[in-house]
Coordinates of C-alpha atoms in Angstrom, one line a residue:
M1 CA 130.2 159.7 45.2
H2 CA 133.3 158.1 46.7
H3 CA 132.8 154.3 47.6
V4 CA 134.9 152.9 50.4
R5 CA 136.2 149.4 49.5
P6 CA 135.3 147.0 52.3
S7 CA 138.0 145.2 54.1
L8 CA 138.1 141.3 54.1
K9 CA 138.2 141.5 57.8
L10 CA 134.5 142.5 57.7
Y11 CA 133.6 139.4 55.7
K12 CA 135.7 136.7 57.5
P13 CA 133.3 136.2 60.4
F14 CA 130.4 136.0 58.0
L15 CA 132.1 133.6 55.7
F16 CA 133.2 131.3 58.5
N17 CA 129.7 131.3 59.9
W18 CA 128.2 130.5 56.5
V19 CA 130.6 127.7 55.9
K20 CA 129.9 126.2 59.3
H21 CA 126.1 126.6 59.4
A22 CA 124.7 127.4 55.9
S23 CA 122.4 125.1 54.0
L24 CA 123.6 123.7 50.7
S25 CA 121.3 125.5 48.4
P26 CA 122.6 125.7 44.8
I27 CA 122.6 129.5 44.9
L28 CA 124.8 129.7 48.0
S29 CA 127.1 127.0 46.7
H30 CA 127.5 128.9 43.4
T31 CA 128.0 132.1 45.3
L32 CA 130.8 130.6 47.4
H33 CA 132.4 129.0 44.4
K34 CA 132.8 132.5 43.0
A35 CA 134.1 133.6 46.4
Y36 CA 131.4 136.3 46.1
L37 CA 132.1 138.5 49.0
P38 CA 135.9 138.8 48.6
R39 CA 135.7 139.0 44.8
Q40 CA 133.0 141.7 44.9
A41 CA 135.2 143.6 47.3
K42 CA 138.2 142.9 45.0
V43 CA 140.1 141.4 47.9
T44 CA 142.0 138.1 47.5
P45 CA 141.6 135.6 50.5
T46 CA 144.9 134.6 52.1
V47 CA 146.1 131.1 52.8
H48 CA 145.0 131.5 56.4
D49 CA 141.5 132.6 55.3
Y50 CA 141.1 129.4 53.4
A51 CA 142.5 127.3 56.2
G52 CA 139.8 128.8 58.5
W53 CA 137.0 128.1 56.0
L54 CA 138.2 124.6 55.5
K55 CA 138.1 124.1 59.2
G56 CA 134.5 125.2 59.1
C57 CA 133.7 122.5 56.6
T58 CA 135.2 119.8 58.7
H59 CA 132.8 120.8 61.5
S60 CA 129.8 120.6 59.2
L61 CA 130.9 117.4 57.5
S62 CA 129.8 118.8 54.1
L63 CA 131.6 117.2 51.2
H64 CA 129.9 119.5 48.7
K65 CA 131.1 122.6 50.4
A66 CA 134.5 121.1 50.6
H67 CA 134.7 120.6 46.9
V68 CA 133.5 124.2 46.3
I69 CA 136.2 125.7 48.5
H70 CA 138.8 123.4 47.1
A71 CA 138.0 124.5 43.6
D72 CA 138.5 128.2 44.6
I73 CA 141.8 127.3 46.1
V74 CA 142.9 125.7 42.9
D75 CA 141.8 128.8 41.0
N76 CA 144.1 130.8 43.2
G77 CA 147.0 128.4 42.7
L78 CA 147.3 127.6 46.5
E79 CA 146.7 123.9 46.5
F80 CA 150.4 123.0 46.5
L81 CA 151.2 124.8 49.8
P82 CA 151.6 122.4 52.8
I83 CA 149.4 124.5 55.1
V84 CA 146.6 124.4 52.6
G85 CA 147.3 120.8 51.8
S86 CA 147.1 119.7 55.5
A87 CA 143.8 121.7 55.9
L88 CA 142.4 120.0 52.8
V89 CA 143.5 116.5 54.0
N90 CA 141.9 117.1 57.4
M91 CA 138.7 118.4 55.8
Y92 CA 138.3 115.5 53.3
S93 CA 139.1 113.0 56.0
K94 CA 136.4 114.4 58.3
C95 CA 133.9 114.7 55.5
G96 CA 134.3 111.0 54.8
S97 CA 136.3 111.2 51.6
F98 CA 139.6 109.4 52.3
E99 CA 140.3 109.1 48.5
D100 CA 140.2 112.9 48.1
A101 CA 142.5 113.3 51.1
C102 CA 145.0 111.0 49.5
K103 CA 144.8 112.8 46.2
V104 CA 145.5 116.1 47.9
F105 CA 148.5 114.7 49.8
D106 CA 150.0 113.2 46.6
M107 CA 149.8 116.6 44.8
V108 CA 151.8 118.5 47.5
S109 CA 155.5 118.0 46.7
V110 CA 156.9 119.8 49.7
R111 CA 155.5 118.2 52.9
D112 CA 155.9 119.4 56.4
V113 CA 155.2 117.5 59.7
V114 CA 151.7 118.9 59.8
L115 CA 150.8 117.5 56.4
W116 CA 152.3 114.1 57.2
S117 CA 150.4 114.0 60.5
A118 CA 147.2 114.9 58.7
I119 CA 147.4 112.0 56.2
I120 CA 148.5 109.5 58.8
V121 CA 145.7 110.5 61.2
A122 CA 143.3 110.2 58.2
C123 CA 144.6 106.6 57.6
A124 CA 143.9 105.7 61.2
N125 CA 140.4 107.3 61.2
H126 CA 139.4 105.5 58.0
R127 CA 141.0 102.1 59.1
H128 CA 143.7 102.1 56.4
A129 CA 146.3 100.9 58.9
E130 CA 148.6 99.4 56.3
K131 CA 148.8 102.6 54.3
G132 CA 149.2 104.7 57.4
L133 CA 152.2 102.5 58.5
H134 CA 153.7 102.7 55.0
L135 CA 153.4 106.5 55.0
F136 CA 155.0 106.7 58.5
E137 CA 157.9 104.6 57.3
Q138 CA 158.2 106.8 54.1
M139 CA 158.1 110.0 56.2
Q140 CA 161.1 108.8 58.2
L141 CA 163.2 108.8 55.0
E142 CA 162.4 112.6 54.6
E143 CA 165.0 114.9 56.0
G144 CA 164.1 117.4 58.6
I145 CA 160.7 116.0 59.6
P146 CA 160.5 115.9 63.4
L147 CA 158.6 113.0 65.0
D148 CA 156.1 114.4 67.5
K149 CA 153.9 112.7 70.1
Q150 CA 150.8 112.7 67.9
L151 CA 152.5 111.2 64.9
L152 CA 154.1 108.4 66.9
T153 CA 150.8 107.6 68.6
Y154 CA 149.0 107.2 65.3
A155 CA 151.9 105.1 64.0
V156 CA 151.4 102.8 67.0
K157 CA 147.6 102.7 66.3
A158 CA 148.4 101.7 62.7
C159 CA 150.5 98.8 64.0
A160 CA 147.7 97.8 66.3
G161 CA 145.2 97.8 63.5
M162 CA 147.5 95.6 61.3
R163 CA 148.5 93.4 64.3
A164 CA 152.0 94.3 63.1
L165 CA 154.1 93.4 66.2
E166 CA 157.6 93.8 64.7
E167 CA 156.7 97.2 63.2
G168 CA 155.2 98.2 66.6
R169 CA 158.4 97.3 68.4
R170 CA 160.4 99.4 66.0
T171 CA 158.1 102.3 66.6
H172 CA 158.5 101.7 70.3
I173 CA 162.3 102.0 70.0
I174 CA 161.8 105.4 68.3
I175 CA 159.4 106.5 71.0
T176 CA 162.0 105.5 73.7
K177 CA 164.7 107.5 71.9
Q178 CA 162.4 110.5 71.8
G179 CA 161.8 110.1 75.6
L180 CA 158.1 109.7 75.2
E181 CA 157.6 106.2 76.6
A182 CA 156.5 107.5 80.0
D183 CA 153.9 109.8 78.4
E184 CA 150.4 108.7 79.4
F185 CA 148.9 109.1 75.9
V186 CA 151.8 107.4 74.1
G187 CA 152.1 104.7 76.7
N188 CA 148.4 103.8 76.5
S189 CA 148.6 103.4 72.8
L190 CA 151.6 101.1 73.2
V191 CA 149.8 98.9 75.8
D192 CA 146.8 98.7 73.4
M193 CA 149.0 97.8 70.4
Y194 CA 150.9 95.1 72.3
C195 CA 147.6 93.6 73.6
K196 CA 146.1 93.5 70.1
C197 CA 149.3 91.9 68.7
G198 CA 149.0 89.2 71.4
S199 CA 152.2 90.2 73.2
L200 CA 151.0 90.7 76.7
K201 CA 154.5 90.5 78.1
D202 CA 155.4 93.6 76.2
A203 CA 152.1 95.3 77.3
H204 CA 152.9 94.6 80.9
G205 CA 156.4 96.0 80.4
V206 CA 155.0 99.3 79.2
F207 CA 152.3 99.3 81.8
D208 CA 154.8 98.8 84.7
Y209 CA 157.2 101.4 83.3
V210 CA 154.6 104.2 83.2
G211 CA 154.3 105.9 86.6
I212 CA 150.8 107.4 86.4
R213 CA 148.2 104.8 85.2
D214 CA 144.6 106.0 84.7
V215 CA 141.5 104.0 84.0
V216 CA 142.3 104.0 80.2
F217 CA 145.6 102.2 80.9
W218 CA 144.0 99.6 83.1
T219 CA 141.1 99.0 80.7
A220 CA 143.5 98.5 77.7
L221 CA 145.4 95.9 79.7
I222 CA 142.3 94.2 81.0
C223 CA 140.7 94.0 77.6
G224 CA 143.9 92.6 76.1
H225 CA 143.8 89.7 78.5
V226 CA 140.1 89.1 77.7
E227 CA 140.8 89.1 74.0
S228 CA 143.5 86.5 74.6
S229 CA 141.0 84.4 76.6
L230 CA 143.1 84.9 79.7
N231 CA 140.0 85.6 81.8
K232 CA 141.4 84.7 85.2
E233 CA 144.3 87.1 84.7
A234 CA 141.9 89.8 83.5
L235 CA 139.8 89.4 86.6
K236 CA 142.9 89.6 88.8
L237 CA 143.8 92.9 87.1
F238 CA 140.3 94.2 87.5
W239 CA 140.3 93.6 91.3
K240 CA 143.9 95.0 91.6
M241 CA 142.7 98.1 89.8
H242 CA 140.0 98.5 92.5
E243 CA 142.6 98.1 95.2
E244 CA 144.7 100.9 93.8
G245 CA 141.7 103.2 93.9
I246 CA 141.0 103.4 90.1
K247 CA 137.3 103.4 89.3
P248 CA 136.3 101.4 86.3
N249 CA 134.5 103.1 83.5
R250 CA 131.7 101.8 81.2
I251 CA 134.2 100.3 78.8
T252 CA 136.0 98.5 81.6
Y253 CA 132.8 96.9 82.7
Q254 CA 131.8 96.0 79.1
C255 CA 135.1 94.2 78.8
I256 CA 135.4 92.5 82.2
I257 CA 131.9 91.0 82.1
R258 CA 133.1 89.0 79.1
A259 CA 135.8 87.5 81.3
C260 CA 133.1 85.8 83.5
S261 CA 132.7 82.9 81.1
S262 CA 133.0 79.9 83.4
V263 CA 131.1 78.5 86.4
E264 CA 134.1 79.3 88.6
T265 CA 133.6 83.0 87.9
M266 CA 129.8 83.0 88.6
E267 CA 130.0 84.9 91.9
E268 CA 132.4 87.5 90.5
G269 CA 130.1 87.9 87.5
K270 CA 127.1 88.6 89.8
K271 CA 129.1 91.1 91.9
I272 CA 130.2 92.9 88.7
F273 CA 126.7 93.0 87.4
A274 CA 125.5 94.5 90.7
D275 CA 128.1 97.3 90.3
I276 CA 127.1 97.9 86.7
V277 CA 123.5 98.5 87.8
K278 CA 124.5 100.6 90.8
L279 CA 126.7 102.9 88.6
G280 CA 124.1 103.3 85.9
F281 CA 126.3 101.6 83.3
F282 CA 123.6 99.0 82.2
D283 CA 122.8 99.4 78.5
S284 CA 122.1 97.1 75.6
H285 CA 125.8 96.2 75.0
V286 CA 126.4 95.3 78.7
G287 CA 123.0 93.5 78.7
V288 CA 124.0 91.2 75.8
D289 CA 127.3 90.3 77.5
L290 CA 125.3 89.6 80.7
I291 CA 122.9 87.3 78.8
R292 CA 125.9 85.5 77.3
M293 CA 127.4 85.2 80.8
Y294 CA 124.3 83.7 82.3
C295 CA 123.9 81.3 79.4
T296 CA 127.5 80.2 80.0
F297 CA 126.5 79.5 83.7
E298 CA 123.6 77.5 82.4
N299 CA 121.4 80.0 84.2
L300 CA 118.8 80.6 81.5
N301 CA 116.2 82.1 83.9
D302 CA 118.5 85.0 84.8
A303 CA 119.6 85.3 81.2
H304 CA 115.9 85.7 80.2
K305 CA 115.4 88.3 83.0
V306 CA 118.2 90.4 81.7
F307 CA 116.8 90.1 78.2
S308 CA 113.3 91.2 79.3
V309 CA 114.6 94.5 80.8
L310 CA 116.6 95.6 77.7
N311 CA 115.3 98.8 76.2
A312 CA 116.0 97.5 72.7
Q313 CA 115.6 93.8 72.1
D314 CA 117.6 93.6 68.9
I315 CA 118.9 90.8 66.7
V316 CA 122.1 90.5 68.7
S317 CA 120.4 90.0 72.1
Y318 CA 117.9 87.6 70.5
T319 CA 120.7 85.6 68.8
V320 CA 122.6 85.2 72.1
L321 CA 119.6 84.1 74.1
I322 CA 118.2 81.7 71.4
T323 CA 121.7 80.2 71.0
G324 CA 121.9 79.8 74.8
Y325 CA 118.6 77.9 74.9
A326 CA 119.6 75.8 72.0
E327 CA 123.0 74.8 73.6
Q328 CA 121.2 73.8 76.8
E329 CA 118.8 71.6 74.7
H330 CA 115.8 73.9 75.3
G331 CA 114.9 73.9 71.7
E332 CA 111.1 74.5 72.1
E333 CA 111.7 77.7 74.1
A334 CA 114.3 78.8 71.6
L335 CA 111.7 78.5 68.8
R336 CA 109.2 80.4 70.9
L337 CA 111.7 83.2 71.2
Y338 CA 112.3 83.2 67.5
K339 CA 108.5 83.5 66.9
G340 CA 108.4 86.4 69.4
M341 CA 111.3 88.0 67.6
R342 CA 109.5 87.9 64.3
K343 CA 106.3 89.3 65.8
G344 CA 108.4 92.1 67.3
G345 CA 109.7 93.1 63.9
A346 CA 113.4 92.2 64.5
K347 CA 115.1 91.3 61.3
P348 CA 116.9 87.9 61.5
D349 CA 120.3 87.4 59.9
E350 CA 122.0 84.2 58.6
A351 CA 123.4 83.4 62.1
I352 CA 120.0 83.1 63.7
F353 CA 118.5 81.2 60.8
V354 CA 121.3 78.7 61.0
C355 CA 120.7 78.3 64.7
V356 CA 116.9 77.8 64.5
L357 CA 117.3 75.3 61.6
K358 CA 119.7 73.3 63.7
I359 CA 117.1 73.3 66.5
C360 CA 114.4 72.1 64.1
S361 CA 116.8 69.3 63.1
Q362 CA 117.3 68.3 66.8
L363 CA 113.6 68.4 67.5
G364 CA 112.5 66.8 64.2
A365 CA 110.3 69.8 63.7
S366 CA 109.9 69.7 60.0
Q367 CA 106.8 72.0 59.9
E368 CA 108.5 74.7 61.9
A369 CA 111.5 74.4 59.7
Q370 CA 109.3 74.9 56.6
V371 CA 107.9 78.2 58.1
I372 CA 111.5 79.3 58.9
Y373 CA 112.5 78.5 55.3
F374 CA 109.7 80.8 54.1
D375 CA 111.2 83.5 56.4
I376 CA 114.6 82.9 54.9
M377 CA 113.3 83.3 51.4
S378 CA 111.5 86.5 52.3
E379 CA 114.7 87.9 53.6
G380 CA 116.5 86.9 50.4
L381 CA 119.0 84.7 52.2
D382 CA 118.1 81.3 50.7
S383 CA 121.1 81.3 48.4
L384 CA 123.7 81.5 51.2
L385 CA 125.8 78.4 51.5
C386 CA 125.5 78.3 55.3
I387 CA 121.7 78.4 55.0
K388 CA 121.7 75.6 52.4
Q389 CA 124.0 73.5 54.6
S390 CA 121.7 73.9 57.6
L391 CA 118.7 73.2 55.5
M392 CA 120.3 70.0 54.2
D393 CA 121.1 68.8 57.7
M394 CA 117.4 69.4 58.6
Y395 CA 116.2 67.4 55.6
I396 CA 118.5 64.6 56.6
K397 CA 117.1 64.4 60.1
C398 CA 113.5 65.4 59.5
V399 CA 112.4 64.9 55.9
S400 CA 114.2 62.6 53.6
L401 CA 117.7 61.8 52.5
E402 CA 116.6 62.1 48.8
D403 CA 115.7 65.8 49.4
A404 CA 118.9 66.4 51.2
F405 CA 121.0 64.9 48.4
A406 CA 119.1 66.9 45.8
L407 CA 119.9 70.0 47.7
F408 CA 123.5 69.0 48.0
E409 CA 123.8 68.5 44.2
S410 CA 122.3 72.0 43.6
F411 CA 125.2 73.6 45.5
T412 CA 127.5 75.6 43.2
I413 CA 130.2 75.4 45.8
Q414 CA 130.6 72.0 47.6
D415 CA 133.0 72.5 50.5
V416 CA 134.1 70.3 53.4
V417 CA 131.0 71.2 55.5
S418 CA 128.6 70.2 52.7
F419 CA 130.4 66.9 52.0
S420 CA 130.7 66.1 55.7
T421 CA 127.0 66.8 56.3
I422 CA 125.7 64.6 53.5
I423 CA 128.2 61.8 54.3
A424 CA 127.1 61.9 57.9
G425 CA 123.5 61.7 56.7
Y426 CA 124.1 58.6 54.6
V427 CA 125.8 56.9 57.7
L428 CA 122.8 58.0 59.9
H429 CA 120.4 56.3 57.5
G430 CA 122.6 53.2 57.1
Y431 CA 123.7 53.8 53.5
D432 CA 127.4 52.9 54.2
T433 CA 128.5 51.9 50.7
E434 CA 127.1 55.1 49.3
C435 CA 128.8 57.0 52.0
L436 CA 132.2 55.6 50.9
K437 CA 131.4 56.5 47.3
L438 CA 130.7 60.1 48.4
F439 CA 134.0 60.1 50.3
E440 CA 135.8 59.2 47.1
D441 CA 134.0 62.0 45.2
M442 CA 135.2 64.3 47.9
Q443 CA 138.8 63.2 47.4
I444 CA 138.5 63.6 43.6
S445 CA 137.3 67.2 44.2
R446 CA 140.5 67.7 46.3
I447 CA 138.5 68.8 49.4
Q448 CA 140.3 68.0 52.6
P449 CA 138.1 66.0 55.0
N450 CA 137.7 67.1 58.6
E451 CA 137.2 65.2 61.9
K452 CA 133.5 64.9 61.2
T453 CA 134.1 63.3 57.8
Y454 CA 136.6 60.8 59.2
T455 CA 134.3 59.8 62.1
S456 CA 131.5 59.0 59.6
I457 CA 133.8 57.0 57.3
L458 CA 135.1 55.0 60.2
K459 CA 131.5 54.1 61.3
A460 CA 130.8 52.9 57.8
C461 CA 133.9 50.8 57.8
A462 CA 132.9 49.2 61.1
R463 CA 129.5 48.2 59.8
L464 CA 130.8 47.0 56.4
K465 CA 133.6 45.1 58.1
K466 CA 136.1 46.9 55.8
L467 CA 139.2 46.5 57.9
E468 CA 141.8 47.4 55.3
Y469 CA 139.9 50.5 54.3
G470 CA 139.6 51.5 58.0
K471 CA 143.4 50.9 58.5
H472 CA 144.1 53.1 55.5
I473 CA 142.0 55.9 57.1
H474 CA 143.8 55.3 60.5
N475 CA 147.2 55.7 58.9
H476 CA 146.1 58.9 57.2
L477 CA 144.7 60.2 60.5
M478 CA 148.1 59.6 62.2
I479 CA 149.9 61.6 59.5
L480 CA 147.4 64.5 60.0
G481 CA 147.8 64.4 63.7
F482 CA 144.1 63.7 64.3
E483 CA 144.6 60.5 66.3
S484 CA 144.9 62.4 69.6
D485 CA 141.4 63.7 69.2
V486 CA 139.1 61.9 71.7
F487 CA 136.2 61.3 69.4
I488 CA 138.5 60.2 66.6
R489 CA 140.1 57.7 68.9
S490 CA 136.8 56.5 70.2
T491 CA 135.5 55.9 66.7
L492 CA 138.8 54.1 65.8
I493 CA 138.3 51.8 68.8
D494 CA 134.7 51.1 67.6
M495 CA 135.9 50.5 64.0
Y496 CA 138.4 47.9 65.0
A497 CA 135.9 46.3 67.4
G498 CA 133.3 46.2 64.7
C499 CA 135.8 44.4 62.5
R500 CA 136.3 41.9 65.4
R501 CA 139.8 43.2 66.1
V502 CA 139.5 43.8 69.9
E503 CA 143.3 43.6 70.4
E504 CA 143.9 46.5 68.0
A505 CA 141.1 48.4 69.7
C506 CA 142.9 47.9 73.0
S507 CA 146.1 49.2 71.6
I508 CA 144.5 52.4 70.5
F509 CA 142.7 52.8 73.9
S510 CA 146.0 52.4 75.9
E511 CA 144.4 53.9 79.1
G512 CA 143.3 57.1 77.6
S513 CA 142.8 60.1 79.9
D514 CA 139.2 60.7 78.9
V515 CA 136.2 58.9 80.4
V516 CA 134.6 58.8 76.9
L517 CA 137.4 56.4 75.8
W518 CA 137.0 54.2 78.9
N519 CA 133.2 53.9 78.3
T520 CA 133.8 53.0 74.7
M521 CA 136.3 50.3 75.6
M522 CA 134.0 48.9 78.4
G523 CA 131.1 48.8 75.9
I524 CA 133.3 46.8 73.4
Y525 CA 134.2 44.3 76.1
V526 CA 130.6 43.8 77.1
E527 CA 129.4 43.5 73.5
H528 CA 132.0 40.8 72.9
D529 CA 131.1 38.9 76.1
L530 CA 134.3 39.9 77.8
N531 CA 132.6 40.9 81.0
R532 CA 135.6 40.1 83.3
Q533 CA 137.8 42.5 81.2
A534 CA 135.1 45.1 81.4
L535 CA 135.0 44.9 85.2
Q536 CA 138.8 45.0 85.4
L537 CA 138.8 48.1 83.2
Y538 CA 136.3 49.8 85.6
E539 CA 138.6 49.1 88.5
Q540 CA 141.5 50.7 86.6
L541 CA 139.2 53.7 85.9
C542 CA 138.6 54.1 89.6
H543 CA 142.3 54.2 90.3
Q544 CA 142.8 56.8 87.5
D545 CA 140.4 59.2 89.4
L546 CA 138.8 60.3 86.1
G547 CA 135.3 60.0 87.5
S548 CA 132.5 58.1 85.8
S549 CA 129.3 58.7 84.0
Y550 CA 125.8 57.3 83.6
V551 CA 127.0 55.4 80.5
T552 CA 129.7 53.8 82.8
L553 CA 126.9 52.5 85.0
L554 CA 124.9 51.0 82.2
W555 CA 127.9 49.0 80.9
L556 CA 128.7 47.9 84.5
I557 CA 125.2 46.6 85.0
K558 CA 125.5 44.6 81.7
A559 CA 128.9 43.2 82.8
C560 CA 127.7 42.0 86.2
S561 CA 127.7 38.2 86.4
D562 CA 127.2 37.6 90.1
I563 CA 125.2 39.1 92.9
E564 CA 128.2 40.6 94.8
Q565 CA 129.3 42.7 91.7
G566 CA 125.6 43.7 91.3
R567 CA 125.5 45.1 94.8
R568 CA 128.8 47.0 94.3
T569 CA 127.3 48.5 91.1
H570 CA 124.1 49.5 93.0
T571 CA 126.2 51.2 95.7
L572 CA 128.0 53.2 93.0
A573 CA 124.6 54.2 91.4
V574 CA 123.3 55.5 94.8
K575 CA 126.5 57.3 95.5
Q576 CA 126.4 59.1 92.1
G577 CA 122.7 59.9 92.4
W578 CA 121.8 57.8 89.3
T579 CA 119.1 55.7 90.9
N580 CA 116.5 58.4 90.1
K581 CA 117.2 58.2 86.4

């Protein structure tokens, strides 16, 4: 009987369907590896057949199938062809194997624009921006490789990922030469790149050049301003976008809500929130940003309301709200939230543990801290340096300095934070001599002190009356440029005053522009029975229009030596609303 040999055309739809949808049973994998239908039919698949099957694998994201088909391609000696190489690179990239994609690319000696595009896109998708940019530059050295819109766009994205401004500008020049700068897709990638590289002037230049600007363009520019902490400018762009009839999308709202980070933007923030709810854009991501916004406004009630309506109260939302309560000195409520989080099954991370340990330190809540430490150990985070440092701070303030120092000595890595914390602890408990010894150990270890360290050392110098030591620290601070820091200056003033060098303290004060310095100097005058100078200093403060504080009033009361001055001070207290304190 005569048998008709089937045509491969009959099998192609079946094979493509199988590659796209079939399960990965060993039998089917083995069958495909032998290319069972074409081989039984004694028909050899073409390059285009393999390209189609590879495309099917990219849809199913099956790396196992990808390797099976690749092996058959190698058996047929087709892996060196650019069309097959680009299909393999795309497939491996979409299957999650960037390493395999690079190996295929390296094996193909003759590369066309499709293959170059495939590997550069793979670099972008797998966040290998540096390699992608290097390949783009390498490609430009090849003769006869045209630069198309897609290639240039991904090159710009690579520059954005690396924050490589100069390389981005060079790519921009190529885009301009190709006449693609006004293209909406390319232009948007340029705006995004310049924003991420911190060059908002260049971003505005592209934005203004492109005629048609959609919501993606506007959002890229707005987000760029938010990332650069130019929140007022971001809000201006947002409202201008409204004026031009462009409707914000979900990403625009997620970005702009972060710009509402000051009391001045409170009303705008509330209006934007109302729009978010109205448009149905409220989700957990927006919710977290709203909680953060209300915490910034010191409006913890509304922050808690937003938190309570979230569908998923995860670790991120808990962390933001707990941190908000902690910053507003509502530590007990923050700890209640932490307990609720644990009952709800949310898994804390090191950030939230550091936060609640700090709260325990502020409240002197040693028992709660012990429970939290058990939680830390159960999560296996007790060996982290940031956890140990927070625990040490809690021991200093709630338990004992001995326990804190024992923990400090157990650290395998003793950095500036560890040293600064234990030094501050010794100063807090009045062990000034030991504090200076620790400072010397820190210097021997070649660890550069920070502002907190120097503040503690200056306090110790003041109490020990170590003027020369304090002067040495002062000179060092001047070299480092720390002297302009308000708290450093305030501590220097206290140090000189503590060493009974009021004139030197006055020379450092020199009419500082911060009310903290004025209060420090007034306090020194009062403590040294120089009440007249304290009152004169207050009169100068009034002329400086820097305002005053409750601390100012306390020093004024102590400085009053006659009834008339007392009446003027009382009038000030009433005016400032301090009489209820």
